[in-house]
């Protein structure tokens, strides 16, 4: 058996295997959600703060190659061995598994962090990955995609950031291609505040479940935050099936943030596994 295979060659097979799982992973909140309710609300944690100091950028003198030198707190950006994002190239077929998504609507709160557009999430929505439950804290966007597949970037990438009661982070990444208009994005794009500001929108809710593709087969690997302080110990899960935004919807984000993606980092021998939804 040859466990090392190209990501592109196995993706189609995995998606076929996983088609039967469409919809089954999305359900209502349950008792597990109640158990972890209340954690991860404190966004003062340095790993989840929407802004960190000193100032860092995607271009110019404080670009990603310099992040590790900007602050002692950012040292992992330079010396970390398990950094994100990565190119998803050679993957190993892992055990068949699906991420169990239990997302509920949340009041719409849009933050323009100065680095991305972020939607904060109230307690009560979570994912279960490999038997561990993580609460959804926020989601945000990058352009172009941070993760690449066989060297190819997508137009954008959505990051759903979760944390468990032990403070461990699990991020679900969803690649976004240019295609059909996506109605789920409109309420967010329509309520973007000025940089550094938060817009709490009265009377509107949003459900992150509306961004999930039908198939939740995913690539998993051990990585880091893709922004300073580049903290490691982040459980990464990149869905194999992309979603779509229209050209206009991608352009609306790129008008604010033309490039907010960290380049791919060396894998340093890390294994990327593909888990096909059953
Ligand atoms: Zn991100």
PDB file of C-alpha atoms and ligand atoms in Angstrom:
ATOM      1  CA  UNK A   1       0.000   0.000   0.000  1.00  0.00           C
ATOM      2  CA  UNK A   2       1.145   3.459  -0.761  1.00  0.00           C
ATOM      3  CA  UNK A   3      -0.269   5.855   1.799  1.00  0.00           C
ATOM      4  CA  UNK A   4       1.218   8.956   0.192  1.00  0.00           C
ATOM      5  CA  UNK A   5      -1.072  10.221  -2.510  1.00  0.00           C
ATOM      6  CA  UNK A   6      -1.804  13.507  -4.144  1.00  0.00           C
ATOM      7  CA  UNK A   7      -4.547  15.620  -2.621  1.00  0.00           C
ATOM      8  CA  UNK A   8      -6.187  16.206  -5.987  1.00  0.00           C
ATOM      9  CA  UNK A   9      -6.440  12.518  -6.827  1.00  0.00           C
ATOM     10  CA  UNK A  10      -8.212  11.553  -3.641  1.00  0.00           C
ATOM     11  CA  UNK A  11     -10.526  14.509  -3.289  1.00  0.00           C
ATOM     12  CA  UNK A  12     -12.993  13.361  -5.913  1.00  0.00           C
ATOM     13  CA  UNK A  13     -13.202   9.881  -4.431  1.00  0.00           C
ATOM     14  CA  UNK A  14     -13.662  11.238  -0.937  1.00  0.00           C
ATOM     15  CA  UNK A  15     -16.440  13.526  -2.037  1.00  0.00           C
ATOM     16  CA  UNK A  16     -18.243  10.625  -3.703  1.00  0.00           C
ATOM     17  CA  UNK A  17     -17.949   8.523  -0.564  1.00  0.00           C
ATOM     18  CA  UNK A  18     -19.217  11.405   1.502  1.00  0.00           C
ATOM     19  CA  UNK A  19     -22.231  12.416  -0.561  1.00  0.00           C
ATOM     20  CA  UNK A  20     -24.502  10.245   1.556  1.00  0.00           C
ATOM     21  CA  UNK A  21     -23.643  12.387   4.541  1.00  0.00           C
ATOM     22  CA  UNK A  22     -25.097  15.589   3.106  1.00  0.00           C
ATOM     23  CA  UNK A  23     -27.105  17.358   5.723  1.00  0.00           C
ATOM     24  CA  UNK A  24     -26.637  14.727   8.382  1.00  0.00           C
ATOM     25  CA  UNK A  25     -23.943  16.660  10.168  1.00  0.00           C
ATOM     26  CA  UNK A  26     -26.040  19.727  10.809  1.00  0.00           C
ATOM     27  CA  UNK A  27     -28.457  19.508  13.693  1.00  0.00           C
ATOM     28  CA  UNK A  28     -29.846  21.376  16.612  1.00  0.00           C
ATOM     29  CA  UNK A  29     -27.975  22.391  19.714  1.00  0.00           C
ATOM     30  CA  UNK A  30     -27.782  19.665  22.353  1.00  0.00           C
ATOM     31  CA  UNK A  31     -26.688  19.016  25.896  1.00  0.00           C
ATOM     32  CA  UNK A  32     -23.023  19.025  24.983  1.00  0.00           C
ATOM     33  CA  UNK A  33     -23.472  22.582  23.811  1.00  0.00           C
ATOM     34  CA  UNK A  34     -24.935  23.566  27.153  1.00  0.00           C
ATOM     35  CA  UNK A  35     -21.965  22.035  28.950  1.00  0.00           C
ATOM     36  CA  UNK A  36     -19.485  24.268  27.219  1.00  0.00           C
ATOM     37  CA  UNK A  37     -21.712  27.323  27.093  1.00  0.00           C
ATOM     38  CA  UNK A  38     -20.063  30.300  28.631  1.00  0.00           C
ATOM     39  CA  UNK A  39     -16.519  29.452  27.685  1.00  0.00           C
ATOM     40  CA  UNK A  40     -14.623  31.345  25.060  1.00  0.00           C
ATOM     41  CA  UNK A  41     -16.658  34.475  25.580  1.00  0.00           C
ATOM     42  CA  UNK A  42     -13.683  36.407  26.850  1.00  0.00           C
ATOM     43  CA  UNK A  43     -12.072  37.735  23.723  1.00  0.00           C
ATOM     44  CA  UNK A  44      -9.340  39.408  25.718  1.00  0.00           C
ATOM     45  CA  UNK A  45      -7.311  36.207  25.303  1.00  0.00           C
ATOM     46  CA  UNK A  46      -4.285  37.102  23.190  1.00  0.00           C
ATOM     47  CA  UNK A  47      -4.949  34.248  20.774  1.00  0.00           C
ATOM     48  CA  UNK A  48      -8.439  35.494  20.033  1.00  0.00           C
ATOM     49  CA  UNK A  49      -8.084  39.238  20.318  1.00  0.00           C
ATOM     50  CA  UNK A  50      -9.122  40.962  17.119  1.00  0.00           C
ATOM     51  CA  UNK A  51      -6.149  43.306  17.363  1.00  0.00           C
ATOM     52  CA  UNK A  52      -2.715  42.701  18.768  1.00  0.00           C
ATOM     53  CA  UNK A  53       0.222  44.987  19.170  1.00  0.00           C
ATOM     54  CA  UNK A  54       2.636  45.909  17.810  1.00  0.00           C
ATOM     55  CA  UNK A  55       1.222  46.780  14.427  1.00  0.00           C
ATOM     56  CA  UNK A  56       1.592  44.079  11.770  1.00  0.00           C
ATOM     57  CA  UNK A  57       0.540  43.959   8.136  1.00  0.00           C
ATOM     58  CA  UNK A  58       0.451  41.796   5.010  1.00  0.00           C
ATOM     59  CA  UNK A  59       2.659  44.165   2.989  1.00  0.00           C
ATOM     60  CA  UNK A  60       5.369  46.735   3.553  1.00  0.00           C
ATOM     61  CA  UNK A  61       7.907  46.748   6.363  1.00  0.00           C
ATOM     62  CA  UNK A  62       5.789  44.713   8.799  1.00  0.00           C
ATOM     63  CA  UNK A  63       4.873  41.968   6.305  1.00  0.00           C
ATOM     64  CA  UNK A  64       4.618  38.250   7.263  1.00  0.00           C
ATOM     65  CA  UNK A  65       8.366  37.611   6.863  1.00  0.00           C
ATOM     66  CA  UNK A  66       8.956  40.199   9.602  1.00  0.00           C
ATOM     67  CA  UNK A  67       6.222  39.247  12.086  1.00  0.00           C
ATOM     68  CA  UNK A  68       8.512  37.186  14.312  1.00  0.00           C
ATOM     69  CA  UNK A  69      10.844  40.162  14.750  1.00  0.00           C
ATOM     70  CA  UNK A  70       8.173  42.693  15.683  1.00  0.00           C
ATOM     71  CA  UNK A  71       7.699  41.432  19.230  1.00  0.00           C
ATOM     72  CA  UNK A  72       8.977  38.753  21.559  1.00  0.00           C
ATOM     73  CA  UNK A  73       5.345  37.665  21.797  1.00  0.00           C
ATOM     74  CA  UNK A  74       5.385  36.958  18.035  1.00  0.00           C
ATOM     75  CA  UNK A  75       8.474  34.708  18.166  1.00  0.00           C
ATOM     76  CA  UNK A  76       6.487  31.634  17.089  1.00  0.00           C
ATOM     77  CA  UNK A  77       5.919  33.293  13.706  1.00  0.00           C
ATOM     78  CA  UNK A  78       9.681  32.873  13.130  1.00  0.00           C
ATOM     79  CA  UNK A  79      10.806  29.842  15.109  1.00  0.00           C
ATOM     80  CA  UNK A  80       7.607  27.775  15.224  1.00  0.00           C
ATOM     81  CA  UNK A  81       7.840  24.401  13.490  1.00  0.00           C
ATOM     82  CA  UNK A  82       4.097  23.783  13.182  1.00  0.00           C
ATOM     83  CA  UNK A  83       2.983  26.960  11.457  1.00  0.00           C
ATOM     84  CA  UNK A  84      -0.087  27.618   9.332  1.00  0.00           C
ATOM     85  CA  UNK A  85      -1.224  27.858   6.608  1.00  0.00           C
ATOM     86  CA  UNK A  86       0.247  25.011   4.565  1.00  0.00           C
ATOM     87  CA  UNK A  87      -0.012  23.690   1.040  1.00  0.00           C
ATOM     88  CA  UNK A  88      -2.240  20.611   1.072  1.00  0.00           C
ATOM     89  CA  UNK A  89      -0.266  18.479  -1.336  1.00  0.00           C
ATOM     90  CA  UNK A  90       0.709  15.027  -0.197  1.00  0.00           C
ATOM     91  CA  UNK A  91      -1.969  13.663   2.091  1.00  0.00           C
ATOM     92  CA  UNK A  92      -2.591  10.402   3.871  1.00  0.00           C
ATOM     93  CA  UNK A  93      -6.004   8.806   3.915  1.00  0.00           C
ATOM     94  CA  UNK A  94      -7.140   9.029   7.531  1.00  0.00           C
ATOM     95  CA  UNK A  95     -10.057   7.297   9.192  1.00  0.00           C
ATOM     96  CA  UNK A  96     -13.449   8.065   7.639  1.00  0.00           C
ATOM     97  CA  UNK A  97     -15.039  10.788   9.721  1.00  0.00           C
ATOM     98  CA  UNK A  98     -17.215  13.847   9.494  1.00  0.00           C
ATOM     99  CA  UNK A  99     -17.140  17.031  11.504  1.00  0.00           C
ATOM    100  CA  UNK A 100     -20.412  17.289  13.370  1.00  0.00           C
ATOM    101  CA  UNK A 101     -21.661  20.851  13.050  1.00  0.00           C
ATOM    102  CA  UNK A 102     -24.226  22.137  15.538  1.00  0.00           C
ATOM    103  CA  UNK A 103     -24.542  25.802  14.626  1.00  0.00           C
ATOM    104  CA  UNK A 104     -27.452  28.013  15.698  1.00  0.00           C
ATOM    105  CA  UNK A 105     -28.291  31.537  14.524  1.00  0.00           C
ATOM    106  CA  UNK A 106     -26.568  34.355  16.381  1.00  0.00           C
ATOM    107  CA  UNK A 107     -27.306  38.104  16.545  1.00  0.00           C
ATOM    108  CA  UNK A 108     -25.279  39.786  13.792  1.00  0.00           C
ATOM    109  CA  UNK A 109     -22.159  41.525  15.098  1.00  0.00           C
ATOM    110  CA  UNK A 110     -19.659  42.525  12.409  1.00  0.00           C
ATOM    111  CA  UNK A 111     -16.143  43.613  13.377  1.00  0.00           C
ATOM    112  CA  UNK A 112     -13.704  45.330  11.040  1.00  0.00           C
ATOM    113  CA  UNK A 113     -10.485  44.371  12.828  1.00  0.00           C
ATOM    114  CA  UNK A 114      -8.146  46.234  10.516  1.00  0.00           C
ATOM    115  CA  UNK A 115      -6.914  42.844   9.276  1.00  0.00           C
ATOM    116  CA  UNK A 116     -10.176  41.179   8.253  1.00  0.00           C
ATOM    117  CA  UNK A 117     -13.947  41.244   8.535  1.00  0.00           C
ATOM    118  CA  UNK A 118     -15.059  39.126  11.489  1.00  0.00           C
ATOM    119  CA  UNK A 119     -18.439  37.978  12.794  1.00  0.00           C
ATOM    120  CA  UNK A 120     -18.573  37.261  16.531  1.00  0.00           C
ATOM    121  CA  UNK A 121     -20.642  34.344  17.753  1.00  0.00           C
ATOM    122  CA  UNK A 122     -22.736  34.002  20.898  1.00  0.00           C
ATOM    123  CA  UNK A 123     -22.432  30.873  23.039  1.00  0.00           C
ATOM    124  CA  UNK A 124     -24.402  27.805  22.004  1.00  0.00           C
ATOM    125  CA  UNK A 125     -22.919  26.748  18.642  1.00  0.00           C
ATOM    126  CA  UNK A 126     -20.256  24.088  18.401  1.00  0.00           C
ATOM    127  CA  UNK A 127     -18.520  21.413  16.381  1.00  0.00           C
ATOM    128  CA  UNK A 128     -17.537  17.918  17.399  1.00  0.00           C
ATOM    129  CA  UNK A 129     -14.315  16.690  15.834  1.00  0.00           C
ATOM    130  CA  UNK A 130     -12.956  13.241  16.619  1.00  0.00           C
ATOM    131  CA  UNK A 131     -15.096  13.105  19.757  1.00  0.00           C
ATOM    132  CA  UNK A 132     -14.057  16.516  21.105  1.00  0.00           C
ATOM    133  CA  UNK A 133     -16.449  19.445  21.248  1.00  0.00           C
ATOM    134  CA  UNK A 134     -15.376  23.016  20.504  1.00  0.00           C
ATOM    135  CA  UNK A 135     -17.513  26.144  20.794  1.00  0.00           C
ATOM    136  CA  UNK A 136     -17.748  28.523  17.811  1.00  0.00           C
ATOM    137  CA  UNK A 137     -16.331  31.902  18.863  1.00  0.00           C
ATOM    138  CA  UNK A 138     -16.051  33.863  15.616  1.00  0.00           C
ATOM    139  CA  UNK A 139     -15.551  33.532  11.882  1.00  0.00           C
ATOM    140  CA  UNK A 140     -13.635  35.721   9.427  1.00  0.00           C
ATOM    141  CA  UNK A 141     -12.283  35.858   5.884  1.00  0.00           C
ATOM    142  CA  UNK A 142      -9.008  35.940   3.947  1.00  0.00           C
ATOM    143  CA  UNK A 143      -8.186  36.709   0.329  1.00  0.00           C
ATOM    144  CA  UNK A 144      -6.671  34.921  -1.455  1.00  0.00           C
ATOM    145  CA  UNK A 145      -7.064  31.620   0.428  1.00  0.00           C
ATOM    146  CA  UNK A 146      -4.346  30.903   2.992  1.00  0.00           C
ATOM    147  CA  UNK A 147      -4.341  27.137   2.496  1.00  0.00           C
ATOM    148  CA  UNK A 148      -3.577  25.976  -1.012  1.00  0.00           C
ATOM    149  CA  UNK A 149      -4.342  22.613  -2.612  1.00  0.00           C
ATOM    150  CA  UNK A 150      -1.590  21.224  -4.807  1.00  0.00           C
ATOM    151  CA  UNK A 151      -0.147  24.736  -4.889  1.00  0.00           C
ATOM    152  CA  UNK A 152      -3.361  26.387  -6.043  1.00  0.00           C
ATOM    153  CA  UNK A 153      -4.978  29.135  -3.984  1.00  0.00           C
ATOM    154  CA  UNK A 154      -8.719  29.764  -4.022  1.00  0.00           C
ATOM    155  CA  UNK A 155     -10.183  33.272  -4.244  1.00  0.00           C
ATOM    156  CA  UNK A 156     -10.893  33.436  -0.517  1.00  0.00           C
ATOM    157  CA  UNK A 157     -10.987  31.345   2.649  1.00  0.00           C
ATOM    158  CA  UNK A 158     -13.443  31.337   5.537  1.00  0.00           C
ATOM    159  CA  UNK A 159     -12.110  30.510   9.002  1.00  0.00           C
ATOM    160  CA  UNK A 160     -14.539  29.299  11.676  1.00  0.00           C
ATOM    161  CA  UNK A 161     -12.661  29.630  14.975  1.00  0.00           C
ATOM    162  CA  UNK A 162     -13.622  27.322  17.858  1.00  0.00           C
ATOM    163  CA  UNK A 163     -12.330  26.830  21.383  1.00  0.00           C
ATOM    164  CA  UNK A 164     -12.992  24.100  23.953  1.00  0.00           C
ATOM    165  CA  UNK A 165     -13.256  24.318  27.709  1.00  0.00           C
ATOM    166  CA  UNK A 166      -9.518  23.623  28.015  1.00  0.00           C
ATOM    167  CA  UNK A 167      -8.754  26.622  25.826  1.00  0.00           C
ATOM    168  CA  UNK A 168      -7.681  24.506  22.844  1.00  0.00           C
ATOM    169  CA  UNK A 169      -8.428  25.942  19.416  1.00  0.00           C
ATOM    170  CA  UNK A 170      -9.918  24.169  16.403  1.00  0.00           C
ATOM    171  CA  UNK A 171     -10.366  26.080  13.161  1.00  0.00           C
ATOM    172  CA  UNK A 172     -12.502  24.911  10.244  1.00  0.00           C
ATOM    173  CA  UNK A 173     -11.268  26.385   6.966  1.00  0.00           C
ATOM    174  CA  UNK A 174     -13.506  26.557   3.916  1.00  0.00           C
ATOM    175  CA  UNK A 175     -12.047  27.510   0.546  1.00  0.00           C
ATOM    176  CA  UNK A 176     -14.134  29.940  -1.501  1.00  0.00           C
ATOM    177  CA  UNK A 177     -14.178  29.945  -5.302  1.00  0.00           C
ATOM    178  CA  UNK A 178     -15.673  32.598  -7.576  1.00  0.00           C
ATOM    179  CA  UNK A 179     -19.038  31.339  -8.781  1.00  0.00           C
ATOM    180  CA  UNK A 180     -22.656  31.756  -7.842  1.00  0.00           C
ATOM    181  CA  UNK A 181     -23.845  34.596  -5.638  1.00  0.00           C
ATOM    182  CA  UNK A 182     -24.058  33.473  -2.012  1.00  0.00           C
ATOM    183  CA  UNK A 183     -27.028  34.994  -0.174  1.00  0.00           C
ATOM    184  CA  UNK A 184     -25.535  34.134   3.229  1.00  0.00           C
ATOM    185  CA  UNK A 185     -22.779  36.730   2.851  1.00  0.00           C
ATOM    186  CA  UNK A 186     -25.037  39.700   2.062  1.00  0.00           C
ATOM    187  CA  UNK A 187     -26.028  40.640   5.639  1.00  0.00           C
ATOM    188  CA  UNK A 188     -22.334  40.714   6.615  1.00  0.00           C
ATOM    189  CA  UNK A 189     -21.070  42.707   3.638  1.00  0.00           C
ATOM    190  CA  UNK A 190     -23.996  45.144   4.094  1.00  0.00           C
ATOM    191  CA  UNK A 191     -22.991  45.981   7.679  1.00  0.00           C
ATOM    192  CA  UNK A 192     -19.203  46.374   7.640  1.00  0.00           C
ATOM    193  CA  UNK A 193     -18.122  49.178   9.991  1.00  0.00           C
ATOM    194  CA  UNK A 194     -15.030  51.374   9.727  1.00  0.00           C
ATOM    195  CA  UNK A 195     -11.649  49.792  10.575  1.00  0.00           C
ATOM    196  CA  UNK A 196     -11.312  49.163  14.289  1.00  0.00           C
ATOM    197  CA  UNK A 197     -15.052  49.350  14.872  1.00  0.00           C
ATOM    198  CA  UNK A 198     -17.808  46.866  15.717  1.00  0.00           C
ATOM    199  CA  UNK A 199     -21.301  46.999  14.272  1.00  0.00           C
ATOM    200  CA  UNK A 200     -23.960  45.309  16.411  1.00  0.00           C
ATOM    201  CA  UNK A 201     -26.894  45.054  14.021  1.00  0.00           C
ATOM    202  CA  UNK A 202     -30.320  45.240  15.646  1.00  0.00           C
ATOM    203  CA  UNK A 203     -32.925  42.727  14.527  1.00  0.00           C
ATOM    204  CA  UNK A 204     -30.707  40.567  12.305  1.00  0.00           C
ATOM    205  CA  UNK A 205     -29.316  37.112  12.975  1.00  0.00           C
ATOM    206  CA  UNK A 206     -26.888  35.026  10.972  1.00  0.00           C
ATOM    207  CA  UNK A 207     -26.195  31.284  10.948  1.00  0.00           C
ATOM    208  CA  UNK A 208     -22.710  30.026  10.123  1.00  0.00           C
ATOM    209  CA  UNK A 209     -24.337  26.752   9.018  1.00  0.00           C
ATOM    210  CA  UNK A 210     -25.447  28.617   5.886  1.00  0.00           C
ATOM    211  CA  UNK A 211     -21.800  28.710   4.732  1.00  0.00           C
ATOM    212  CA  UNK A 212     -21.143  24.964   4.975  1.00  0.00           C
ATOM    213  CA  UNK A 213     -20.803  22.908   1.787  1.00  0.00           C
ATOM    214  CA  UNK A 214     -22.926  19.782   1.455  1.00  0.00           C
ATOM    215  CA  UNK A 215     -19.976  17.508   1.986  1.00  0.00           C
ATOM    216  CA  UNK A 216     -17.863  17.836   5.108  1.00  0.00           C
ATOM    217  CA  UNK A 217     -14.928  15.581   4.220  1.00  0.00           C
ATOM    218  CA  UNK A 218     -11.864  17.387   5.540  1.00  0.00           C
ATOM    219  CA  UNK A 219      -8.101  17.587   5.694  1.00  0.00           C
ATOM    220  CA  UNK A 220      -6.660  17.693   9.219  1.00  0.00           C
ATOM    221  CA  UNK A 221      -3.246  18.696  10.530  1.00  0.00           C
ATOM    222  CA  UNK A 222      -1.627  20.322  13.556  1.00  0.00           C
ATOM    223  CA  UNK A 223      -0.874  24.002  13.002  1.00  0.00           C
ATOM    224  CA  UNK A 224      -1.023  27.535  14.331  1.00  0.00           C
ATOM    225  CA  UNK A 225      -2.835  30.824  14.185  1.00  0.00           C
ATOM    226  CA  UNK A 226      -2.130  32.373  10.768  1.00  0.00           C
ATOM    227  CA  UNK A 227      -1.805  35.840  12.319  1.00  0.00           C
ATOM    228  CA  UNK A 228       0.474  37.102  15.094  1.00  0.00           C
ATOM    229  CA  UNK A 229       1.212  35.783  17.659  1.00  0.00           C
ATOM    230  CA  UNK A 230       1.173  32.621  15.450  1.00  0.00           C
ATOM    231  CA  UNK A 231       0.447  30.441  18.518  1.00  0.00           C
ATOM    232  CA  UNK A 232       0.739  26.701  17.873  1.00  0.00           C
ATOM    233  CA  UNK A 233      -1.435  23.855  19.111  1.00  0.00           C
ATOM    234  CA  UNK A 234      -4.259  24.779  16.757  1.00  0.00           C
ATOM    235  CA  UNK A 235      -6.230  21.873  15.345  1.00  0.00           C
ATOM    236  CA  UNK A 236      -6.794  22.637  11.642  1.00  0.00           C
ATOM    237  CA  UNK A 237      -9.609  21.147   9.598  1.00  0.00           C
ATOM    238  CA  UNK A 238      -9.867  22.321   5.984  1.00  0.00           C
ATOM    239  CA  UNK A 239     -12.987  21.135   4.188  1.00  0.00           C
ATOM    240  CA  UNK A 240     -12.307  19.386   0.884  1.00  0.00           C
ATOM    241  CA  UNK A 241     -15.364  20.861  -0.813  1.00  0.00           C
ATOM    242  CA  UNK A 242     -15.205  24.618  -1.510  1.00  0.00           C
ATOM    243  CA  UNK A 243     -18.118  27.035  -1.429  1.00  0.00           C
ATOM    244  CA  UNK A 244     -18.772  29.945  -3.782  1.00  0.00           C
ATOM    245  CA  UNK A 245     -19.186  33.704  -3.718  1.00  0.00           C
ATOM    246  CA  UNK A 246     -19.930  35.785  -6.785  1.00  0.00           C
ATOM    247  CA  UNK A 247     -17.220  37.861  -8.448  1.00  0.00           C
ATOM    248  CA  UNK A 248     -18.907  40.973  -7.046  1.00  0.00           C
ATOM    249  CA  UNK A 249     -19.002  39.532  -3.523  1.00  0.00           C
ATOM    250  CA  UNK A 250     -15.301  38.668  -3.640  1.00  0.00           C
ATOM    251  CA  UNK A 251     -14.528  42.109  -5.076  1.00  0.00           C
ATOM    252  CA  UNK A 252     -16.433  43.796  -2.251  1.00  0.00           C
ATOM    253  CA  UNK A 253     -14.111  42.167   0.297  1.00  0.00           C
ATOM    254  CA  UNK A 254     -10.973  42.723  -1.789  1.00  0.00           C
ATOM    255  CA  UNK A 255     -11.835  46.422  -2.026  1.00  0.00           C
ATOM    256  CA  UNK A 256     -11.273  46.592   1.747  1.00  0.00           C
ATOM    257  CA  UNK A 257      -8.560  43.938   2.063  1.00  0.00           C
ATOM    258  CA  UNK A 258      -6.846  43.258  -1.298  1.00  0.00           C
ATOM    259  CA  UNK A 259      -4.453  40.707   0.296  1.00  0.00           C
ATOM    260  CA  UNK A 260      -4.803  39.423   3.857  1.00  0.00           C
ATOM    261  CA  UNK A 261      -3.337  35.942   3.546  1.00  0.00           C
ATOM    262  CA  UNK A 262      -0.156  34.645   5.164  1.00  0.00           C
ATOM    263  CA  UNK A 263       1.985  32.648   2.700  1.00  0.00           C
ATOM    264  CA  UNK A 264       2.110  28.855   3.159  1.00  0.00           C
ATOM    265  CA  UNK A 265       4.592  27.578   5.734  1.00  0.00           C
ATOM    266  CA  UNK A 266       6.856  24.489   5.674  1.00  0.00           C
ATOM    267  CA  UNK A 267       5.181  21.325   6.920  1.00  0.00           C
ATOM    268  CA  UNK A 268       8.409  20.103   8.594  1.00  0.00           C
ATOM    269  CA  UNK A 269       7.261  16.503   8.336  1.00  0.00           C
ATOM    270  CA  UNK A 270       3.744  17.083   9.607  1.00  0.00           C
ATOM    271  CA  UNK A 271       1.131  14.682   8.267  1.00  0.00           C
ATOM    272  CA  UNK A 272      -2.008  15.959   6.571  1.00  0.00           C
ATOM    273  CA  UNK A 273      -4.835  13.425   6.719  1.00  0.00           C
ATOM    274  CA  UNK A 274      -7.951  13.322   4.565  1.00  0.00           C
ATOM    275  CA  UNK A 275     -11.067  12.208   6.415  1.00  0.00           C
ATOM    276  CA  UNK A 276     -13.915  11.228   4.123  1.00  0.00           C
ATOM    277  CA  UNK A 277     -17.414  11.829   5.449  1.00  0.00           C
ATOM    278  CA  UNK A 278     -19.256   8.516   5.606  1.00  0.00           C
TER     279      UNK A 278
HETATM  280 ZN1  LIG B   1      -7.992  33.304   9.619  1.00  0.00          ZN
END
